[in-house]
Amino acid sequence: MAVKRKMQARRRQKPARKPLGHWLRPAFVVLVMSGSIAGLVFMLEWMKDPHAWPVKTVQIEGDLQYLDRAALQEFLVPMSDEGFFGVQVARIQSLLQARPWVERVSVRRVWPNRLQINIREQQPVARWGETGFLNPRGELFHPQVAVKIEGLPQLAGPKGHEQRVLSMFAQIRKSLQPLQLGVVRVQLDARRAWHVQLDNGLKMELGRRNPLQRVARFVYAYPAILAAGSGRVVSVDLRYSNGVAVHWQSIGKQAKRTG
């Protein structure tokens, strides 16, 4: 009886055998995952192959007046040799954006084999100093190659005052419209005094205080100034509180007239 009980206890302690499927399922999962990873790696390498996925067309879009489209094409084509998926879009965009004449640029892939470049060129509205230009927002840029653009006003001022000078130019030009006079030069000097030259050659000294009020005084007095002189008006000094100083070319004298 005791022997029988010992045999029954041994049977209870002996672990049960697990079915074969218990071991096959994890092995199958590992095998599938390994195959998927290997396939993904192969696919990624294949996509990077420039011969399998070449860029056949580099398309440059935008109205370009100052940028050389052919030179841009020559610059971009070698960078597209890395293939459709391998081409470094962000790097190309950064390199193009660094060019002075480029205001904004976007670069994107177009399926299946085209690289599209959209460029917005800088629009110069004024010259700044010797080599710079201002765009409509008063942002300064310096082209690498000197370019001559007719009809732009010449502006100048201390560093960081580009927007202020451009704004003053626009306001003075608007104030002079009743006289049908244009502005060709506005300068803000180191002492923050304003100097203006008109398209008829006349120079205006506005000083540092209330420059627009002094321009308004000039507009009011200009017909009387023309009537009082016998030659071409060379310059007008508006820094006086109660009048202007006028210089005529023919007689070479100054006449101070009260407002």
Short mmCIF file of C-alpha atoms in Angstrom, two decimals:
data_model
loop_
_atom_site.label_atom_id
_atom_site.label_comp_id
_atom_site.label_asym_id
_atom_site.label_seq_id
_atom_site.Cartn_x
_atom_site.Cartn_y
_atom_site.Cartn_z
CA MET A 1 0.00 0.00 0.00
CA ALA A 2 2.83 2.36 0.85
CA VAL A 3 4.57 1.52 -2.44
CA LYS A 4 1.42 2.33 -4.38
CA ARG A 5 1.13 5.72 -2.69
CA LYS A 6 4.76 6.57 -3.53
CA MET A 7 4.19 5.74 -7.21
CA GLN A 8 1.09 7.94 -7.31
CA ALA A 9 3.04 10.83 -5.72
CA ARG A 10 5.80 10.50 -8.32
CA ARG A 11 3.24 10.62 -11.13
CA ARG A 12 1.80 13.83 -9.68
CA GLN A 13 5.27 15.46 -9.42
CA LYS A 14 6.31 14.57 -13.00
CA PRO A 15 5.75 17.66 -15.28
CA ALA A 16 3.35 17.31 -18.14
CA ARG A 17 4.78 17.39 -21.64
CA LYS A 18 3.95 20.54 -23.63
CA PRO A 19 2.57 20.11 -27.14
CA LEU A 20 4.84 20.80 -30.14
CA GLY A 21 2.76 23.80 -31.18
CA HIS A 22 3.73 25.61 -28.01
CA TRP A 23 7.32 25.85 -29.29
CA LEU A 24 6.56 26.36 -32.97
CA ARG A 25 4.44 29.51 -32.59
CA PRO A 26 7.21 31.74 -31.06
CA ALA A 27 9.73 30.39 -33.53
CA PHE A 28 7.38 31.20 -36.39
CA VAL A 29 6.85 34.76 -35.09
CA VAL A 30 10.61 35.33 -34.79
CA LEU A 31 11.12 33.96 -38.29
CA VAL A 32 8.44 36.23 -39.77
CA MET A 33 9.79 39.32 -37.98
CA SER A 34 13.33 38.57 -39.11
CA GLY A 35 12.15 38.17 -42.68
CA SER A 36 10.15 41.40 -42.52
CA ILE A 37 13.11 43.37 -41.17
CA ALA A 38 15.41 41.92 -43.80
CA GLY A 39 12.87 42.76 -46.50
CA LEU A 40 12.49 46.30 -45.18
CA VAL A 41 16.26 46.83 -45.14
CA PHE A 42 16.48 45.51 -48.69
CA MET A 43 13.63 47.78 -49.78
CA LEU A 44 15.26 50.86 -48.22
CA GLU A 45 18.58 50.12 -49.88
CA TRP A 46 16.83 49.58 -53.19
CA MET A 47 15.00 52.90 -52.86
CA LYS A 48 18.31 54.67 -52.24
CA ASP A 49 19.78 53.27 -55.44
CA PRO A 50 19.96 56.26 -57.84
CA HIS A 51 20.03 53.93 -60.82
CA ALA A 52 16.78 52.27 -59.78
CA TRP A 53 15.05 55.59 -58.97
CA PRO A 54 16.77 58.36 -60.97
CA VAL A 55 15.75 62.01 -61.05
CA LYS A 56 15.17 62.60 -64.75
CA THR A 57 13.95 66.20 -64.63
CA VAL A 58 14.94 69.22 -62.53
CA GLN A 59 12.23 71.83 -63.03
CA ILE A 60 12.83 75.45 -61.98
CA GLU A 61 9.70 77.59 -61.69
CA GLY A 62 9.39 81.31 -61.00
CA ASP A 63 9.67 84.64 -62.78
CA LEU A 64 13.44 85.20 -62.75
CA GLN A 65 14.89 88.54 -63.86
CA TYR A 66 18.21 88.60 -62.04
CA LEU A 67 18.99 84.92 -61.41
CA ASP A 68 20.52 82.91 -64.25
CA ARG A 69 18.18 79.97 -64.87
CA ALA A 70 20.80 78.04 -66.85
CA ALA A 71 23.39 78.49 -64.09
CA LEU A 72 20.89 77.28 -61.50
CA GLN A 73 20.12 74.23 -63.63
CA GLU A 74 23.82 73.46 -63.92
CA PHE A 75 24.19 73.78 -60.14
CA LEU A 76 21.19 71.57 -59.33
CA VAL A 77 21.60 68.67 -61.76
CA PRO A 78 24.66 67.11 -60.03
CA MET A 79 22.88 67.33 -56.68
CA SER A 80 20.04 65.23 -58.08
CA ASP A 81 22.39 62.34 -58.93
CA GLU A 82 21.57 60.75 -55.57
CA GLY A 83 18.24 59.58 -56.96
CA PHE A 84 14.59 60.34 -56.32
CA PHE A 85 14.57 59.10 -52.72
CA GLY A 86 18.20 59.91 -51.92
CA VAL A 87 18.26 63.55 -53.04
CA GLN A 88 18.74 65.90 -50.06
CA VAL A 89 15.79 68.26 -50.42
CA ALA A 90 16.50 70.26 -47.24
CA ARG A 91 20.14 70.83 -48.20
CA ILE A 92 19.24 72.03 -51.70
CA GLN A 93 16.66 74.42 -50.25
CA SER A 94 19.17 75.78 -47.73
CA LEU A 95 21.83 76.36 -50.39
CA LEU A 96 19.40 78.16 -52.69
CA GLN A 97 17.92 80.26 -49.88
CA ALA A 98 21.42 81.53 -49.06
CA ARG A 99 21.70 83.20 -52.47
CA PRO A 100 21.16 86.99 -52.22
CA TRP A 101 18.61 87.23 -55.04
CA VAL A 102 16.43 84.44 -53.60
CA GLU A 103 13.66 85.72 -51.34
CA ARG A 104 11.90 82.38 -50.89
CA VAL A 105 12.39 78.88 -52.28
CA SER A 106 10.66 75.53 -51.97
CA VAL A 107 12.02 72.18 -53.14
CA ARG A 108 9.93 69.02 -53.48
CA ARG A 109 9.93 65.63 -55.15
CA VAL A 110 7.23 65.00 -57.76
CA TRP A 111 6.49 61.34 -58.46
CA PRO A 112 7.97 59.45 -60.15
CA ASN A 113 11.20 61.15 -61.26
CA ARG A 114 10.98 64.94 -61.05
CA LEU A 115 12.53 67.51 -58.71
CA GLN A 116 10.56 70.76 -58.63
CA ILE A 117 12.14 74.05 -57.50
CA ASN A 118 9.91 77.09 -56.91
CA ILE A 119 11.83 80.36 -56.52
CA ARG A 120 10.52 83.78 -55.57
CA GLU A 121 13.10 86.36 -56.52
CA GLN A 122 13.91 89.48 -54.52
CA GLN A 123 12.12 92.59 -55.78
CA PRO A 124 14.45 95.59 -55.35
CA VAL A 125 12.65 98.87 -54.68
CA ALA A 126 15.66 100.99 -53.69
CA ARG A 127 19.43 101.00 -53.68
CA TRP A 128 21.17 101.03 -50.31
CA GLY A 129 24.68 102.37 -50.00
CA GLU A 130 27.15 101.33 -52.67
CA THR A 131 26.19 97.72 -53.39
CA GLY A 132 23.01 96.89 -51.47
CA PHE A 133 19.31 96.81 -52.34
CA LEU A 134 16.12 96.95 -50.28
CA ASN A 135 13.05 94.84 -50.96
CA PRO A 136 9.51 96.16 -50.29
CA ARG A 137 9.77 95.18 -46.59
CA GLY A 138 12.96 97.16 -46.14
CA GLU A 139 15.14 94.05 -45.92
CA LEU A 140 18.71 94.55 -47.11
CA PHE A 141 20.47 92.17 -49.49
CA HIS A 142 23.80 92.36 -51.30
CA PRO A 143 24.11 90.62 -54.69
CA GLN A 144 27.42 88.85 -55.23
CA VAL A 145 27.75 90.40 -58.68
CA ALA A 146 27.23 94.14 -59.11
CA VAL A 147 24.10 94.96 -61.09
CA LYS A 148 22.80 98.28 -62.34
CA ILE A 149 19.04 98.82 -62.16
CA GLU A 150 17.68 102.05 -63.57
CA GLY A 151 14.99 104.08 -61.85
CA LEU A 152 15.60 103.05 -58.24
CA PRO A 153 15.99 105.72 -55.54
CA GLN A 154 19.26 105.86 -53.63
CA LEU A 155 18.80 105.42 -49.88
CA ALA A 156 21.40 105.46 -47.14
CA GLY A 157 21.58 105.43 -43.37
CA PRO A 158 23.13 103.80 -40.32
CA LYS A 159 23.05 100.03 -40.04
CA GLY A 160 19.70 98.76 -38.81
CA HIS A 161 17.72 101.80 -40.07
CA GLU A 162 16.83 100.40 -43.49
CA GLN A 163 13.10 100.09 -42.83
CA ARG A 164 12.93 103.54 -41.26
CA VAL A 165 14.63 105.19 -44.24
CA LEU A 166 12.45 103.32 -46.75
CA SER A 167 9.32 104.36 -44.86
CA MET A 168 10.46 108.00 -44.80
CA PHE A 169 11.15 107.88 -48.54
CA ALA A 170 7.60 106.63 -49.20
CA GLN A 171 6.04 109.35 -47.03
CA ILE A 172 8.09 112.16 -48.57
CA ARG A 173 7.28 110.94 -52.07
CA LYS A 174 3.56 110.95 -51.25
CA SER A 175 3.77 114.45 -49.76
CA LEU A 176 5.41 115.82 -52.92
CA GLN A 177 2.83 114.40 -55.33
CA PRO A 178 0.86 117.70 -55.53
CA LEU A 179 4.02 119.35 -56.90
CA GLN A 180 4.65 116.48 -59.34
CA LEU A 181 8.16 116.12 -57.97
CA GLY A 182 9.88 112.80 -57.44
CA VAL A 183 12.45 111.71 -54.86
CA VAL A 184 15.74 110.22 -56.04
CA ARG A 185 17.73 110.18 -52.80
CA VAL A 186 17.06 110.04 -49.05
CA GLN A 187 19.84 109.88 -46.50
CA LEU A 188 19.78 109.61 -42.72
CA ASP A 189 23.22 110.63 -41.48
CA ALA A 190 25.05 109.61 -38.30
CA ARG A 191 23.53 112.58 -36.43
CA ARG A 192 20.04 111.34 -37.48
CA ALA A 193 19.49 114.34 -39.76
CA TRP A 194 17.58 113.90 -43.02
CA HIS A 195 18.85 114.90 -46.47
CA VAL A 196 16.66 114.62 -49.58
CA GLN A 197 17.28 115.13 -53.28
CA LEU A 198 14.46 115.50 -55.82
CA ASP A 199 14.33 114.41 -59.44
CA ASN A 200 14.80 118.03 -60.61
CA GLY A 201 18.12 118.21 -58.76
CA LEU A 202 16.83 120.24 -55.81
CA LYS A 203 18.30 119.29 -52.43
CA MET A 204 16.36 119.58 -49.18
CA GLU A 205 17.84 119.81 -45.70
CA LEU A 206 15.25 118.59 -43.19
CA GLY A 207 17.34 118.30 -40.05
CA ARG A 208 16.51 115.91 -37.22
CA ARG A 209 13.16 117.14 -35.92
CA ASN A 210 9.74 116.85 -37.56
CA PRO A 211 11.00 116.10 -41.08
CA LEU A 212 7.53 115.47 -42.51
CA GLN A 213 6.19 118.75 -41.14
CA ARG A 214 9.08 120.51 -42.85
CA VAL A 215 8.29 118.75 -46.12
CA ALA A 216 4.69 119.97 -45.79
CA ARG A 217 6.01 123.50 -45.27
CA PHE A 218 8.12 123.15 -48.42
CA VAL A 219 5.08 122.01 -50.44
CA TYR A 220 3.18 125.08 -49.26
CA ALA A 221 6.06 127.50 -49.96
CA TYR A 222 7.37 126.04 -53.22
CA PRO A 223 5.19 128.08 -55.63
CA ALA A 224 6.28 131.28 -53.87
CA ILE A 225 9.92 130.16 -53.97
CA LEU A 226 9.74 129.65 -57.73
CA ALA A 227 8.04 133.01 -58.23
CA ALA A 228 10.62 134.87 -56.14
CA GLY A 229 13.74 133.60 -57.89
CA SER A 230 15.29 134.22 -61.28
CA GLY A 231 17.00 130.87 -61.77
CA ARG A 232 16.93 127.20 -60.90
CA VAL A 233 16.45 126.35 -57.24
CA VAL A 234 19.50 124.36 -56.12
CA SER A 235 18.73 123.73 -52.46
CA VAL A 236 16.25 124.52 -49.73
CA ASP A 237 17.15 124.51 -46.05
CA LEU A 238 14.05 123.82 -43.96
CA ARG A 239 15.73 123.63 -40.56
CA TYR A 240 14.58 127.14 -39.64
CA SER A 241 11.60 127.41 -37.32
CA ASN A 242 9.93 130.31 -39.16
CA GLY A 243 11.16 130.16 -42.74
CA VAL A 244 13.39 128.54 -45.35
CA ALA A 245 16.77 129.32 -46.86
CA VAL A 246 16.81 129.04 -50.65
CA HIS A 247 19.80 128.88 -52.98
CA TRP A 248 19.41 129.71 -56.69
CA GLN A 249 22.02 128.65 -59.19
CA SER A 250 21.96 131.71 -61.43
CA ILE A 251 22.74 134.35 -58.81
CA GLY A 252 24.55 132.15 -56.29
CA LYS A 253 22.88 133.83 -53.34
CA GLN A 254 20.78 132.66 -50.45
CA ALA A 255 17.47 134.28 -49.65
CA LYS A 256 15.78 133.65 -46.34
CA ARG A 257 12.01 133.77 -46.54
CA THR A 258 9.61 133.59 -43.69
CA GLY A 259 6.79 131.09 -43.74
#
